[in-house]
mmCIF file of C-alpha atoms in Angstrom:
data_model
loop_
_atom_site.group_PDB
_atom_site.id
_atom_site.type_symbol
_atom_site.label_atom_id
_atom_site.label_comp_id
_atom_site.label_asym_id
_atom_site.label_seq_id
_atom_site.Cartn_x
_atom_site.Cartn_y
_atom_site.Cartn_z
ATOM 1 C CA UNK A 348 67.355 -23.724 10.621
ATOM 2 C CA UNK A 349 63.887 -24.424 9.519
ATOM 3 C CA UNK A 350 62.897 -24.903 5.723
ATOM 4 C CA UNK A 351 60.018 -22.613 4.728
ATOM 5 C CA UNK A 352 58.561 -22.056 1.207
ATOM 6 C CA UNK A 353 58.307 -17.988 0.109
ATOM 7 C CA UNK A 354 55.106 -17.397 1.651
ATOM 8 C CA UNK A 355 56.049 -19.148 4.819
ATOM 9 C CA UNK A 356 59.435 -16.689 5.273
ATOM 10 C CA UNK A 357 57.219 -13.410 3.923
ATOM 11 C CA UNK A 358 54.653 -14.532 6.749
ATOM 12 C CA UNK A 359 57.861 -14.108 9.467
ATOM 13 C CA UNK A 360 59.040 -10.915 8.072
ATOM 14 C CA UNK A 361 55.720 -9.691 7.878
ATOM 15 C CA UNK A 362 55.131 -10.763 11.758
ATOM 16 C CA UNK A 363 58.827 -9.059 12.364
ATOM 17 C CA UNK A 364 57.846 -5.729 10.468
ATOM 18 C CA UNK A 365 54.141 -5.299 11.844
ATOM 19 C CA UNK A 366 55.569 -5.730 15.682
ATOM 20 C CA UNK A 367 58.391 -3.469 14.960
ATOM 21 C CA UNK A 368 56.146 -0.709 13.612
ATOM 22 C CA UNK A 369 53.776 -1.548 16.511
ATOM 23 C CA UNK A 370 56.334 -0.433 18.858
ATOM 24 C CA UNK A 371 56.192 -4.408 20.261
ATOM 25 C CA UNK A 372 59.316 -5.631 19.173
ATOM 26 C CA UNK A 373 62.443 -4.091 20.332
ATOM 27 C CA UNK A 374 65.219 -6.191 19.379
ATOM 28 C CA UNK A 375 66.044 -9.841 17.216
ATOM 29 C CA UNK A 376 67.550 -11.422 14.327
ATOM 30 C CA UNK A 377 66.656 -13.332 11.534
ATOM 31 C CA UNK A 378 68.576 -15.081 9.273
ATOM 32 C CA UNK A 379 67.631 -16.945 5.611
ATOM 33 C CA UNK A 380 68.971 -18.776 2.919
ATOM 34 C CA UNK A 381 67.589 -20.203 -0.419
ATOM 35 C CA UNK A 382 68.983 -23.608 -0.290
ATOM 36 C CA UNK A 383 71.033 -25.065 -3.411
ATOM 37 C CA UNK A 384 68.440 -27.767 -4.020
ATOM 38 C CA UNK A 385 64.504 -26.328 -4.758
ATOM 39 C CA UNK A 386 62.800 -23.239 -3.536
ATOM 40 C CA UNK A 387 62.862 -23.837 0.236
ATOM 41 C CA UNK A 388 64.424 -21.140 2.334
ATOM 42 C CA UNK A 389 66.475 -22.284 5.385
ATOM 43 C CA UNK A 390 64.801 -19.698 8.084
ATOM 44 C CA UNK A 391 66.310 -18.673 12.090
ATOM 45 C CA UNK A 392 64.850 -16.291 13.922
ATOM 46 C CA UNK A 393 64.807 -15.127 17.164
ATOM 47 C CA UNK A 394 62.837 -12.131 18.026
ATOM 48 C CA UNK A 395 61.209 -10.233 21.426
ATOM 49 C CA UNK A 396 57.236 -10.111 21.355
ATOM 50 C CA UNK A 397 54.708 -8.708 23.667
ATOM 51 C CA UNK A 398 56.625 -5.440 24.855
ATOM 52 C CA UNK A 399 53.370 -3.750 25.221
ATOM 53 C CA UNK A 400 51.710 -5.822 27.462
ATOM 54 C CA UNK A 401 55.060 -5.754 30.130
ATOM 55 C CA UNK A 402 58.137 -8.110 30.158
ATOM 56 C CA UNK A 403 56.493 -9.922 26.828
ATOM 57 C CA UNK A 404 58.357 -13.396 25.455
ATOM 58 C CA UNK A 405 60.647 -14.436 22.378
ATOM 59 C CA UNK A 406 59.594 -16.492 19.438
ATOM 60 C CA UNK A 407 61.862 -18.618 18.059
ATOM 61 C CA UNK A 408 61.503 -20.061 14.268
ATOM 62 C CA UNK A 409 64.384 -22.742 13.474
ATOM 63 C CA UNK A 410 66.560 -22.137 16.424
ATOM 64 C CA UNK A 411 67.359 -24.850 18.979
ATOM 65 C CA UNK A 412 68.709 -23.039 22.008
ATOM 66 C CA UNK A 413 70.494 -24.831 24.908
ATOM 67 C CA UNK A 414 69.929 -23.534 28.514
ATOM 68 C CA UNK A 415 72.984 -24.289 31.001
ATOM 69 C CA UNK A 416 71.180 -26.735 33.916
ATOM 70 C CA UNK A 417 68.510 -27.009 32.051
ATOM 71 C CA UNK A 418 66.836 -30.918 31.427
ATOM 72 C CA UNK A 419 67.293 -32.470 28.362
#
């Protein structure tokens, strides 16, 4: 998870919303938290980008994500 101040996680959702609507995102998840201690958010998200323009790519905001075989 990945702290993020209000405008920070609107920024995200905004980014989520506008490719949805675009027709450029086609699935994901997000998930957020206030945390007990301040106004910081504790942010993961995981969502598909660039449908459009063919097989597009995933961003990934607080998310560590381990790959079988993969170096470390």
């Amino acid at each position: 998870m990945q702290n993020m101040d209000r405008d920070e996680l609107v920024a995200v959702l905004d980014d989520i919303r506008d490719r949805v609507a675009a027709g450029d995102s086609l699935e994901g998840h997000i998930r957020y938290s206030l945390t007990p201690v301040g106004q910081q958010y504790e942010v993961g998200a995981l969502y598909r980008i660039g449908q459009l323009l063919g097989q597009g790519s995933t961003t990934i905001v607080g998310l560590s994500i381990d790959i079988p075989g993969a170096a470390a």
